Amino acid sequence: MSRVSVPCHVKGTVALQVGDVRTSQGRPGVLVIDVTFPSVAPFELQEIMFKNYYTAFLSIRVRQHTSTHTPPKWVTCLRDYCLMPDPHSEEGAQEYISLFKHQMLCDMAKVLELRLILRQPSPLWVSFTVEELQIYQQGPKSPSMTFPKWLSHPVPCEQPAPLIEGLPDPSRVSSEVQQMWALTEMIRASHTSTRIGRFDVDGCYDLNLLSYT
Amino acid sequence: MEKRMNASLQRPEIKLQSLKEDIKEFFKISGWEKKLQNAVYSELSVFPLPSHPAAPPEHLKEPLVYMRKAQGSWEKRILKSLNSMCTELSIPLARKRPVGEQKELLNKWNEMGTDEPDLSLFRPVYAPKDFLEVLINLRNPNYENGDSLSFRTHLGLIQVPLKVKDIPELKEFFVELGLTTGQLGIDDSTQVPPELFENEHVRIGQKVLAEQDSAAAQQYIRQGSPTALRAELWALILNISSQPEDILYYEQLKTNVIQHDLLVDSLIYKDVKLTASNDDYYFVFEDYLYQVLLCFSRDTSVLGHFAYNSASPPKSYIRGKLGLEEYAVFYPPNGVIPFHGFSMYVAPLCFLYHEPSKLYQIFREMYVRFFFRLHSISSHPSGIVSLCLLFETLLQTYLPQLFYHLREIGAQPLRISFKWMVRAFSGYLATDQLLLLWDRILGYNSLEILAVLAAAVFAFRAVNLMEVTSLAAAEAVLADLSTLKVMPLLQIFLFATVT
């Protein structure tokens, strides 16, 4: 299914913390990232993709466009999705993640705004966030092609000509020939991918020193 | 496979309409279905799971950025060391041999060990202890390593918080090593009547070989392999069959060795002379080791494994064409620079395989499946960093007094066990014990058993270790592992230690 990237504006992360003073003992364990779509009309969300950076759990809330005059409300569409099975260890810490429409708790038909709530309960990490956030909506459906008339309305079968004695049935022969042709085409198309294993360039392997890049 | 298929297609009873069904039937009868299954199973074991489509290729090599950087810096150090050796000794990295020298080498191909070249000026590019220092200094910049001791501080040498299994998880993972399951290495000892376990196990092994099923062989070998069946079982699990193309490929590599002389060859010679030739068990195989390792360094098919190895092959350019991509080459051709002790990966295999091209294939497959993880920095559960952390964690959790004591006297346990794990215990255990251990590496497709064995060895000698007062004394207690029996140690540590 094709998808189209939706340009989004990711606001700076806001840390939720108890108390005002940011001491070295306590680091925020909850971050909130707001994602708005200023130049796009309410759209149907297909996929959210991002690279994790030490976030353990992710919740997403969405605000959708409603047809009535009531102001749109925030609804949770993903609750405590686990990105790191063990928040104290590196497993899953820098993985690429995709979240799809069907994983969401509610319908994502007319998305106005998204709010990502990141949680990292372990005090071991200096910071955590999600990076390279991209939102996708459904791409346009493939344009319907107009079939030539003779394909969509095949001419009714004519009466086959009477078989001449001694010759094989023409329809059988044609199907066999078709299959043979398909086989030969396949063999011609596939070429071996085994490497020859040359490590030199035209017989020469006289090297400079090793490169550091 | 194509040839056989073509041959079968010539047969007159094959009709075009039923071609698909006939081919399927032919596969089943001729055993090619099994071969296909084995090949698919082998690919699944080696290659990592398909990753997210947006993940770049570096991510597949190693997902954690700081580990990629650390591996990059380490590689740079190795390249600098090799380059400086090159310039200091005024020896080129690669040189085409004159025809006379080629003939001479071809004549003594089977006895290269008798050669006594002057290797005094060469030194190994690095030794395991250099690599250990790099791992000790590995830090995650996002990890809070406080100055004062707290719950976050790692008491061992490894300071990165990778996920490692604990004993309940290891018990589940290694369930076939449990007390109630028969094992070769325990239940085939002379006091145990063979009717209880050994005979039946051998019979099943022969059946597995007759069926030629890789997955079944891998499951079977978790309980150990009978000596007579081991060579074939390993070949089946690694999906190696000596086809004429493979023998030809090996001969081609041999030709490459004869035509070009590489600086790396001298390093290989030096390594073999320093390690395997001095070993009571392996010195007889010295010539085989040259034949395998010299060809290994010419084998460009090994470059394929760098897709899932955090390391990258060293690059260079043809002289005078610096920077031109058409003249970029890898050095050595297989991208692997050997370190001190590298030849010990090959030596135990010489007991099993005597035909050079088969020995070569088995070693190459073992390297691209397992051994490469022992000398590159990665977060993989079988990577050396995870193995070190697993070892230290097991020791701290289940032998806290011993761990604390060794730490206090300045004998961090990893300093002693690191060299065992990097070499997969080759050269430290008796060969029959080593082969039983490597059976399990193949059976579980994981190197974690090396860390468990290292911890089990410490547990076994704990009483003596508690009495030592220096690192040197601790090393002395653990210097000789040649009398150890691997399987009882593992079983006791995993299943019979009171936790």
XYZ file of C-alpha atoms in Angstrom:
712
model
C 0.000 0.000 0.000
C 1.512 3.283 -0.938
C 2.025 5.932 1.632
C 2.777 9.601 1.547
C 4.764 11.509 4.108
C 2.864 14.237 5.874
C 4.876 17.350 6.699
C 4.653 17.877 10.403
C 5.911 20.329 12.935
C 7.447 18.674 15.967
C 7.396 20.959 18.950
C 10.161 20.834 21.537
C 9.908 18.174 24.211
C 8.356 19.173 27.482
C 9.432 17.340 30.579
C 6.840 16.530 33.195
C 8.327 16.667 36.599
C 7.290 16.984 40.166
C 8.494 20.237 41.644
C 10.352 23.043 39.926
C 13.966 22.507 40.722
C 15.904 20.267 38.372
C 18.236 18.468 40.722
C 20.889 16.030 39.671
C 19.222 13.267 41.651
C 15.982 13.353 39.818
C 15.693 13.489 36.091
C 12.355 13.688 34.350
C 10.955 10.301 33.502
C 8.136 11.557 31.314
C 8.460 13.661 28.206
C 5.732 15.003 25.986
C 6.175 15.798 22.309
C 3.454 17.617 20.424
C 3.171 17.105 16.704
C 1.066 19.489 14.661
C 0.237 19.608 10.971
C -0.113 23.274 10.165
C -0.316 23.070 6.398
C -2.379 19.934 6.019
C -6.100 19.319 6.365
C -7.256 16.624 8.784
C -6.001 13.374 7.256
C -6.184 9.658 7.827
C -3.097 8.425 9.575
C -1.518 5.329 8.095
C 1.808 4.932 9.849
C 4.044 6.560 12.415
C 7.742 5.849 12.044
C 10.636 6.889 14.261
C 13.995 5.911 15.653
C 13.961 5.224 19.338
C 16.570 6.691 21.661
C 16.281 5.044 25.053
C 12.532 5.538 25.477
C 10.996 2.626 27.333
C 7.251 3.157 26.891
C 5.261 5.210 24.436
C 1.699 6.457 24.651
C 0.060 8.472 21.928
C -2.922 10.740 22.183
C -4.687 12.126 19.180
C -7.027 15.003 18.596
C -9.325 14.514 15.675
C -11.557 16.771 13.677
C -15.214 16.367 14.567
C -18.046 17.314 12.294
C -20.135 18.830 15.071
C -19.326 22.172 16.631
C -17.873 20.677 19.829
C -14.165 21.362 20.295
C -12.077 18.303 19.451
C -10.989 16.249 22.456
C -7.810 14.320 23.163
C -8.201 10.551 22.904
C -5.587 7.955 23.751
C -4.858 5.824 20.729
C -1.825 3.933 22.007
C -1.248 3.053 25.631
C 2.120 2.155 27.127
C 3.582 0.556 24.034
C 6.759 -1.141 25.133
C 9.883 -0.171 23.189
C 12.473 -1.523 25.615
C 11.618 -4.875 27.262
C 14.088 -4.116 30.063
C 14.302 -0.373 30.713
C 17.674 -0.790 32.455
C 19.436 -2.474 29.552
C 20.227 -1.587 25.964
C 17.780 -3.930 24.290
C 15.579 -1.996 21.862
C 17.200 1.302 22.837
C 18.103 2.491 19.344
C 15.721 0.552 17.151
C 13.634 1.773 14.214
C 9.929 1.387 14.960
C 6.801 1.620 12.821
C 3.337 1.905 14.279
C 0.370 1.294 12.042
C -3.222 2.337 11.961
C -4.458 -1.100 12.931
C -2.436 -1.041 16.169
C -4.273 2.054 17.399
C -7.108 1.886 19.865
C -9.292 4.293 17.981
C -10.061 5.301 14.483
C -7.471 7.652 12.972
C -9.629 9.102 10.243
C -9.275 12.866 10.715
C -6.118 13.598 12.636
C -5.499 17.177 13.688
C -2.723 16.833 16.244
C -0.695 14.128 17.911
C 0.828 14.028 21.355
C 3.557 11.518 22.091
C 4.088 10.717 25.741
C 7.464 9.097 26.326
C 8.259 7.313 29.547
C 11.601 6.064 30.776
C 11.359 4.892 34.387
C 15.015 3.862 34.698
C 17.338 6.477 36.235
C 20.321 5.012 34.418
C 19.949 7.043 31.255
C 20.967 10.644 30.882
C 18.311 11.472 28.306
C 15.720 9.812 26.156
C 13.655 10.810 23.163
C 12.466 9.644 19.782
C 14.186 10.791 16.619
C 13.481 11.009 12.898
C 9.766 11.109 13.481
C 7.748 10.707 10.303
C 4.015 10.502 9.830
C 2.447 8.878 6.820
C -1.008 8.972 5.390
C -2.488 6.677 2.845
C -1.187 7.269 -0.633
C -3.450 7.767 -3.602
C -5.003 4.616 -4.921
C -3.492 3.433 -8.164
C -5.369 5.106 -10.958
C -7.850 2.865 -12.623
C -6.636 2.004 -16.028
C -8.983 1.808 -18.876
C -8.773 -1.582 -20.407
C -8.974 -1.904 -24.135
C -12.438 -2.883 -25.133
C -11.505 -6.226 -26.497
C -10.006 -7.298 -23.123
C -13.000 -6.382 -21.025
C -15.557 -7.572 -23.502
C -14.113 -10.658 -25.109
C -15.727 -11.778 -28.301
C -17.748 -14.907 -27.725
C -15.903 -18.041 -28.785
C -16.274 -18.994 -32.363
C -17.010 -22.499 -33.322
C -13.577 -24.195 -33.673
C -12.752 -25.455 -37.126
C -13.240 -29.200 -37.486
C -10.102 -31.191 -36.641
C -8.155 -32.504 -39.557
C -7.457 -36.185 -39.231
C -4.042 -37.155 -37.900
C -3.013 -33.775 -36.569
C -2.946 -33.128 -32.822
C -5.521 -30.908 -31.199
C -4.386 -27.294 -31.822
C -5.443 -25.955 -28.421
C -3.385 -28.618 -26.671
C -0.377 -27.902 -28.795
C -0.657 -24.174 -28.214
C -0.814 -24.567 -24.437
C 2.224 -26.846 -24.458
C 4.167 -24.485 -26.647
C 3.236 -21.626 -24.351
C 4.625 -23.425 -21.340
C 7.814 -24.332 -23.152
C 8.283 -20.733 -24.198
C 7.793 -19.585 -20.611
C 10.486 -21.996 -19.450
C 12.995 -20.827 -22.019
C 12.324 -17.215 -21.126
C 12.959 -17.984 -17.470
C 16.233 -19.725 -18.179
C 17.382 -16.870 -20.386
C 16.468 -14.292 -17.781
C 18.250 -15.891 -14.864
C 21.966 -15.456 -14.875
C 24.238 -16.859 -12.270
C 25.156 -14.583 -9.424
C 28.180 -16.537 -8.258
C 31.132 -14.254 -7.893
C 34.370 -15.016 -9.584
C 36.277 -13.990 -6.502
C 38.751 -11.577 -7.998
C 40.376 -9.362 -5.440
C 42.835 -7.647 -7.718
C 42.277 -5.005 -10.362
C 43.311 -6.355 -13.771
C 45.868 -8.692 -12.246
C 47.453 -5.944 -10.178
C 47.313 -5.962 -6.375
C 50.082 -3.487 -5.706
C 48.663 -1.422 -2.877
C 49.125 1.875 -1.193
C 48.977 1.916 2.547
C 45.604 1.212 4.129
C 43.071 4.026 4.176
C 41.588 5.388 7.347
C 38.277 6.760 6.150
C 20.630 -28.871 -8.777
C 19.942 -27.406 -12.189
C 21.898 -30.167 -13.887
C 19.917 -32.860 -12.100
C 16.674 -31.144 -12.950
C 17.605 -30.891 -16.600
C 18.484 -34.570 -16.625
C 15.163 -35.498 -15.141
C 13.324 -33.304 -17.608
C 14.736 -35.333 -20.477
C 12.801 -38.318 -19.295
C 9.864 -39.015 -21.601
C 7.237 -39.520 -18.936
C 7.419 -35.888 -17.889
C 4.507 -34.023 -19.402
C 4.347 -30.274 -19.614
C 0.934 -29.976 -18.045
C 2.007 -31.616 -14.864
C 5.499 -30.088 -14.835
C 5.042 -28.368 -11.509
C 3.796 -31.487 -9.755
C 6.444 -33.658 -11.371
C 9.194 -31.355 -10.182
C 7.876 -31.414 -6.639
C 7.714 -35.204 -6.761
C 11.231 -35.378 -8.150
C 12.511 -33.199 -5.337
C 11.043 -35.501 -2.750
C 12.326 -38.709 -4.297
C 15.827 -37.603 -5.095
C 16.444 -35.938 -1.734
C 16.751 -32.447 -3.172
C 13.824 -31.299 -1.039
C 15.914 -32.062 2.008
C 18.876 -30.213 0.540
C 16.698 -27.173 -0.112
C 15.341 -27.311 3.413
C 18.849 -27.537 4.808
C 19.984 -24.591 2.737
C 17.057 -22.450 3.878
C 17.636 -23.494 7.494
C 21.281 -22.567 7.191
C 20.442 -19.102 5.848
C 17.983 -18.564 8.699
C 20.632 -19.485 11.265
C 23.278 -17.194 9.885
C 21.504 -14.061 8.789
C 19.792 -11.736 11.219
C 16.045 -11.202 11.025
C 14.885 -8.746 8.372
C 15.032 -5.351 9.911
C 12.890 -2.281 9.622
C 12.863 -0.920 6.054
C 14.074 2.512 7.179
C 17.073 1.090 9.015
C 20.334 1.898 7.193
C 22.862 -0.912 6.557
C 25.048 0.219 9.484
C 22.097 -0.481 11.740
C 22.036 -4.078 10.611
C 25.744 -4.388 11.402
C 25.297 -2.874 14.846
C 22.226 -0.976 16.147
C 23.960 1.018 18.903
C 25.741 4.083 17.586
C 28.389 4.294 20.301
C 29.437 0.697 19.686
C 29.784 1.361 15.978
C 32.007 4.315 16.796
C 34.094 2.256 19.215
C 34.552 -0.479 16.621
C 35.549 2.175 14.075
C 38.224 3.636 16.380
C 39.555 0.196 17.202
C 39.808 -0.646 13.523
C 41.648 2.598 12.861
C 44.207 1.637 15.512
C 44.732 -1.743 13.886
C 45.190 -0.164 10.458
C 47.695 2.339 11.838
C 49.617 -0.494 13.455
C 49.692 -2.467 10.218
C 50.681 0.572 8.171
C 53.510 1.431 10.521
C 54.771 -2.159 10.431
C 54.721 -1.877 6.663
C 56.734 1.338 6.543
C 59.154 0.417 9.333
C 60.100 -2.911 7.800
C 59.891 -1.543 4.228
C 57.808 -4.527 3.206
C 54.895 -3.937 0.811
C 51.390 -4.885 1.821
C 51.161 -7.077 -1.252
C 53.679 -8.265 -3.798
C 53.401 -10.358 -6.906
C 55.718 -13.320 -6.632
C 58.295 -13.864 -9.373
C 57.768 -17.068 -11.337
C 60.671 -18.877 -9.709
C 59.343 -18.192 -6.250
C 55.866 -19.323 -7.324
C 57.232 -22.678 -8.484
C 59.145 -23.095 -5.254
C 56.089 -22.426 -3.139
C 53.975 -24.808 -5.195
C 56.526 -27.537 -4.631
C 56.530 -27.187 -0.893
C 52.828 -26.443 -0.512
C 52.299 -29.479 1.672
C 55.219 -28.778 3.974
C 55.269 -25.062 4.514
C 56.015 -25.761 8.141
C 59.549 -26.745 7.291
C 60.174 -23.227 6.108
C 61.942 -21.127 8.703
C 61.585 -17.544 7.480
C 62.963 -14.774 9.619
C 59.926 -13.521 11.464
C 61.743 -11.820 14.317
C 60.882 -8.357 13.066
C 57.182 -9.117 12.803
C 54.921 -8.702 15.726
C 51.238 -9.601 15.981
C 48.981 -6.669 15.168
C 47.229 -7.080 18.498
C 46.747 -9.596 21.254
C 43.555 -10.378 23.174
C 44.681 -8.305 26.148
C 44.889 -5.177 23.962
C 41.355 -5.820 22.843
C 40.247 -6.269 26.458
C 41.539 -2.798 27.318
C 39.361 -1.362 24.552
C 36.307 -3.182 25.895
C 37.005 -2.006 29.427
C 36.970 1.586 28.190
C 33.737 1.169 26.268
C 31.196 3.708 27.476
C 27.687 4.622 26.498
C 27.546 8.432 26.525
C 23.887 8.264 27.507
C 24.545 6.033 30.488
C 24.890 7.567 33.898
C 28.205 6.380 35.283
C 28.244 8.258 38.540
C 31.520 9.022 40.250
C 30.452 7.522 43.529
C 29.563 3.896 43.909
C 25.857 3.364 43.588
C 23.500 0.759 42.269
C 24.458 1.884 38.799
C 28.113 1.007 39.060
C 29.229 -2.204 37.485
C 31.625 -3.999 39.783
C 33.256 -5.842 36.944
C 35.347 -4.472 34.105
C 32.563 -4.107 31.531
C 30.613 -0.896 32.050
C 27.879 -1.086 29.450
C 24.393 -2.271 30.377
C 23.703 -4.939 27.795
C 20.960 -7.448 28.382
C 22.351 -10.803 29.462
C 20.560 -13.941 30.549
C 20.389 -14.895 34.206
C 20.538 -18.487 35.459
C 16.787 -19.221 35.223
C 16.865 -18.022 31.611
C 20.035 -20.003 30.915
C 18.433 -23.117 32.401
C 15.579 -22.714 29.969
C 17.851 -21.985 27.046
C 20.165 -24.926 27.757
C 17.417 -27.270 28.868
C 18.971 -30.250 27.092
C 22.012 -30.007 29.369
C 19.836 -30.729 32.399
C 20.463 -33.380 34.988
C 17.796 -35.716 33.670
C 18.954 -35.670 30.045
C 21.733 -37.923 28.841
C 24.928 -36.197 27.728
C 28.000 -37.246 25.910
C 30.822 -36.097 28.127
C 29.043 -37.428 31.202
C 26.900 -40.450 30.486
C 29.442 -42.111 28.227
C 32.134 -42.403 30.863
C 33.545 -45.858 31.544
C 31.567 -46.423 34.711
C 28.242 -45.950 32.961
C 27.029 -49.001 31.010
C 26.584 -47.991 27.370
C 23.118 -49.544 27.148
C 21.785 -46.765 29.372
C 22.378 -43.920 26.969
C 25.362 -44.108 24.683
C 24.262 -46.894 22.336
C 20.867 -45.394 21.722
C 22.364 -41.951 21.180
C 24.770 -43.296 18.582
C 21.928 -45.075 16.838
C 19.879 -41.887 16.680
C 22.925 -40.026 15.369
C 23.292 -42.473 12.501
C 19.634 -42.068 11.681
C 19.951 -38.286 11.642
C 22.864 -38.556 9.248
C 20.934 -40.920 7.017
C 18.057 -38.441 6.865
C 20.454 -35.566 6.078
C 18.350 -33.085 8.030
C 20.255 -30.015 9.311
C 17.659 -28.953 11.847
C 17.445 -32.437 13.358
C 21.234 -32.646 13.532
C 21.406 -29.325 15.338
C 18.878 -30.533 17.886
C 20.642 -33.868 18.267
C 24.085 -32.431 18.839
C 22.963 -30.526 21.933
C 23.545 -33.768 23.801
C 26.955 -34.165 22.255
C 28.202 -35.963 19.189
C 29.774 -39.428 19.069
C 33.369 -39.119 17.912
C 32.833 -41.254 14.824
C 29.900 -39.138 13.601
C 31.137 -35.699 14.541
C 32.786 -34.689 11.263
C 29.682 -35.523 9.236
C 27.307 -33.990 11.753
C 29.148 -30.692 11.815
C 29.227 -30.624 8.027
C 25.482 -31.291 7.977
C 24.691 -28.559 10.493
C 26.907 -26.044 8.697
C 25.382 -27.205 5.402
C 28.726 -28.025 3.840
C 28.925 -30.634 1.149
C 32.057 -30.957 -0.884
C 30.946 -30.379 -4.437
C 33.461 -30.280 -7.295
C 32.888 -26.496 -7.465
C 34.030 -26.151 -3.867
C 37.222 -28.096 -4.483
C 37.834 -25.966 -7.561
C 37.257 -22.807 -5.550
C 39.812 -23.922 -2.995
C 42.305 -24.648 -5.757
C 41.677 -21.156 -7.101
C 42.456 -19.705 -3.670
C 45.634 -21.756 -3.575
C 46.621 -20.243 -6.924
C 46.005 -16.780 -5.490
C 48.303 -17.564 -2.571
C 51.017 -18.697 -4.950
C 50.737 -15.651 -7.168
C 50.668 -12.911 -4.561
C 52.583 -12.620 -1.325
C 50.837 -10.597 1.369
C 52.241 -8.990 4.508
C 49.388 -10.692 6.329
C 50.955 -14.053 5.389
C 53.938 -13.286 7.605
C 51.577 -12.486 10.448
C 49.876 -15.829 9.908
C 53.207 -17.649 9.869
C 54.245 -15.921 13.048
C 50.957 -16.705 14.759
C 51.105 -20.397 13.857
C 54.713 -20.643 15.013
C 53.930 -18.916 18.299
C 50.729 -20.722 19.192
C 49.728 -23.926 17.433
C 53.265 -25.171 16.812
C 53.994 -24.940 20.516
C 50.897 -26.836 21.524
C 51.249 -30.509 22.352
C 47.997 -31.405 20.652
C 48.173 -29.269 17.537
C 51.765 -29.032 16.372
C 51.267 -31.996 14.042
C 48.771 -29.959 12.033
C 51.088 -27.035 11.361
C 51.113 -27.538 7.584
C 47.319 -27.796 7.422
C 47.031 -24.520 9.299
C 49.079 -22.661 6.698
C 47.082 -24.221 3.904
C 43.807 -23.100 5.446
C 44.744 -19.667 6.763
C 46.669 -18.448 3.739
C 43.775 -19.400 1.479
C 41.300 -17.899 3.928
C 42.879 -14.480 3.588
C 42.427 -14.579 -0.213
C 38.754 -15.553 -0.062
C 36.541 -12.651 -1.141
C 33.350 -14.587 -0.346
C 34.085 -13.891 3.324
C 33.375 -10.207 2.597
C 29.673 -11.125 2.594
C 29.611 -11.584 6.367
C 30.445 -7.913 6.947
C 26.781 -7.170 6.277
C 25.973 -8.472 9.746
C 29.367 -7.986 11.417
C 29.915 -4.675 13.197
C 33.444 -4.640 11.749
C 34.283 -3.403 8.264
C 37.005 -4.654 5.919
C 40.115 -2.459 5.544
C 40.264 -0.600 2.283
C 43.096 0.563 0.091
C 43.838 1.699 -3.442
C 46.144 0.474 -6.164
C 49.412 2.378 -6.039
C 49.140 5.647 -7.911
C 45.352 5.573 -8.009
C 44.566 6.945 -4.583
C 40.955 8.014 -4.301
C 39.767 6.445 -7.539
C 36.918 4.112 -6.708
C 37.570 1.765 -9.648
C 40.939 1.013 -8.103
C 39.690 0.503 -4.566
C 40.403 -2.912 -3.105
C 40.075 -4.612 0.241
C 43.105 -5.761 2.165
C 43.484 -8.561 2.874
C 41.067 -9.796 0.192
C 38.844 -11.358 2.834
C 38.883 -8.254 5.048
C 40.009 -10.109 8.192
C 43.285 -9.137 9.855
C 44.490 -11.990 12.046
C 45.513 -11.379 15.622
C 47.623 -13.309 18.073
C 45.954 -16.686 18.571
C 43.815 -16.615 15.429
C 45.195 -19.907 14.172
C 43.739 -21.627 17.230
C 40.283 -21.312 15.651
C 41.412 -23.723 12.948
C 43.577 -26.140 14.909
C 40.856 -28.242 16.603
C 39.099 -28.758 13.270
C 42.176 -30.564 11.967
C 41.218 -33.516 14.171
C 37.995 -33.905 12.259
C 38.809 -33.106 8.652
C 41.846 -34.227 6.731
C 40.976 -33.144 3.245
C 42.198 -29.542 2.877
C 39.268 -28.167 0.889
C 36.691 -29.622 3.288
C 38.682 -28.457 6.312
C 38.792 -25.041 4.698
C 35.052 -24.881 4.061
C 34.197 -25.933 7.602
C 36.541 -23.352 9.103
C 35.225 -20.592 6.873
C 31.633 -21.369 7.818
C 32.500 -21.550 11.536
C 34.219 -18.183 11.230
C 31.383 -16.339 9.490
C 28.836 -17.855 11.870
C 30.572 -17.669 15.236
C 34.207 -16.756 15.545
C 33.986 -13.267 14.068
C 31.839 -12.249 17.062
C 34.714 -12.956 19.426
C 36.883 -10.134 18.164
C 34.527 -7.343 17.156
C 32.685 -4.836 19.322
C 28.938 -5.350 19.125
C 25.801 -5.595 21.250
C 24.844 -9.017 19.891
C 24.040 -11.578 22.631
C 26.839 -13.808 21.318
C 29.258 -10.914 20.862
C 32.352 -10.809 23.044
C 31.076 -7.777 25.027
C 27.889 -9.611 26.024
C 29.876 -12.747 26.839
C 32.171 -10.770 29.146
C 29.226 -9.120 30.851
C 27.423 -12.460 31.162
C 30.511 -14.006 32.764
C 30.944 -11.167 35.250
C 27.238 -11.057 36.101
C 27.042 -14.808 36.697
C 30.096 -14.697 38.930
C 28.859 -11.708 40.929
C 25.395 -13.107 41.411
C 26.269 -16.686 42.329
C 29.738 -16.404 43.826
C 29.655 -12.938 45.384
C 32.281 -13.684 48.026
C 34.746 -14.983 45.466
C 34.089 -12.041 43.168
C 34.555 -9.525 45.951
C 37.745 -11.211 47.150
C 39.296 -11.308 43.678
C 38.376 -7.713 43.084
C 39.926 -6.653 46.357
C 43.266 -8.295 45.546
C 43.344 -6.622 42.133
C 42.526 -9.784 40.222
C 39.390 -8.897 38.277
C 38.129 -12.287 37.085
C 37.600 -11.133 33.505
C 41.322 -10.460 33.137
C 41.883 -14.180 33.506
C 38.892 -15.574 31.639
C 38.957 -13.176 28.674
C 41.608 -15.069 26.779
C 39.655 -18.326 27.200
C 36.499 -16.842 25.703
C 38.208 -15.001 22.827
C 39.735 -18.281 21.685
C 36.551 -20.265 22.429
C 38.731 -22.242 24.876
C 40.887 -23.607 22.059
C 44.334 -24.446 23.383
C 43.162 -24.376 27.007
C 41.001 -27.487 27.213
C 41.893 -31.023 26.227
C 40.816 -31.583 22.624
C 38.068 -34.105 23.311
C 36.558 -31.710 25.845
C 36.901 -28.799 23.466
C 35.059 -30.671 20.744
C 32.246 -31.510 23.162
C 32.006 -27.795 23.964
C 31.974 -26.797 20.289
C 29.229 -29.415 19.719
C 27.036 -27.289 21.967
C 28.016 -24.056 20.262
C 26.703 -25.542 17.043
C 23.688 -27.104 18.716
C 22.486 -23.905 20.363
C 23.769 -21.549 17.632
C 25.151 -19.331 20.385
C 28.473 -18.575 22.053
C 26.927 -17.905 25.467
C 28.059 -21.304 26.645
C 31.631 -19.977 26.662
C 30.736 -17.436 29.352
C 28.858 -20.042 31.373
C 31.822 -22.425 31.206
C 34.217 -19.668 32.278
C 32.057 -18.963 35.328
C 31.768 -22.693 36.034
C 35.570 -23.036 36.006
C 35.883 -20.263 38.572
C 33.187 -21.923 40.681
C 35.056 -25.210 40.505
C 38.321 -23.716 41.722
C 36.660 -21.281 44.125
C 38.190 -22.776 47.258
C 41.750 -22.335 45.968
C 40.982 -18.907 44.575
C 39.714 -17.661 47.920
C 43.180 -18.231 49.334
C 45.224 -16.319 46.774
C 46.423 -12.808 47.426
C 47.513 -11.539 44.012
C 46.571 -11.578 40.331
C 49.615 -13.705 39.515
C 48.612 -16.314 42.066
C 45.047 -16.361 40.744
C 46.409 -16.846 37.223
C 48.501 -19.737 38.495
C 45.460 -21.471 40.006
C 43.677 -21.182 36.675
C 46.663 -21.730 34.395
C 46.019 -25.369 33.593
C 42.535 -26.326 32.404
C 43.621 -29.418 30.534
C 42.282 -31.821 33.154
C 38.818 -30.296 33.329
C 35.708 -32.130 32.185
C 33.489 -29.595 30.518
C 30.007 -31.121 30.674
C 29.915 -31.967 34.405
C 31.143 -28.440 35.174
C 28.409 -26.881 33.061
C 25.730 -29.150 34.451
C 26.668 -28.497 38.057
C 26.891 -24.757 37.575
C 23.583 -24.444 35.751
C 21.457 -27.104 37.374
C 22.959 -28.217 40.646
C 24.208 -25.072 42.331
C 22.124 -23.861 45.219
C 20.981 -20.376 44.330
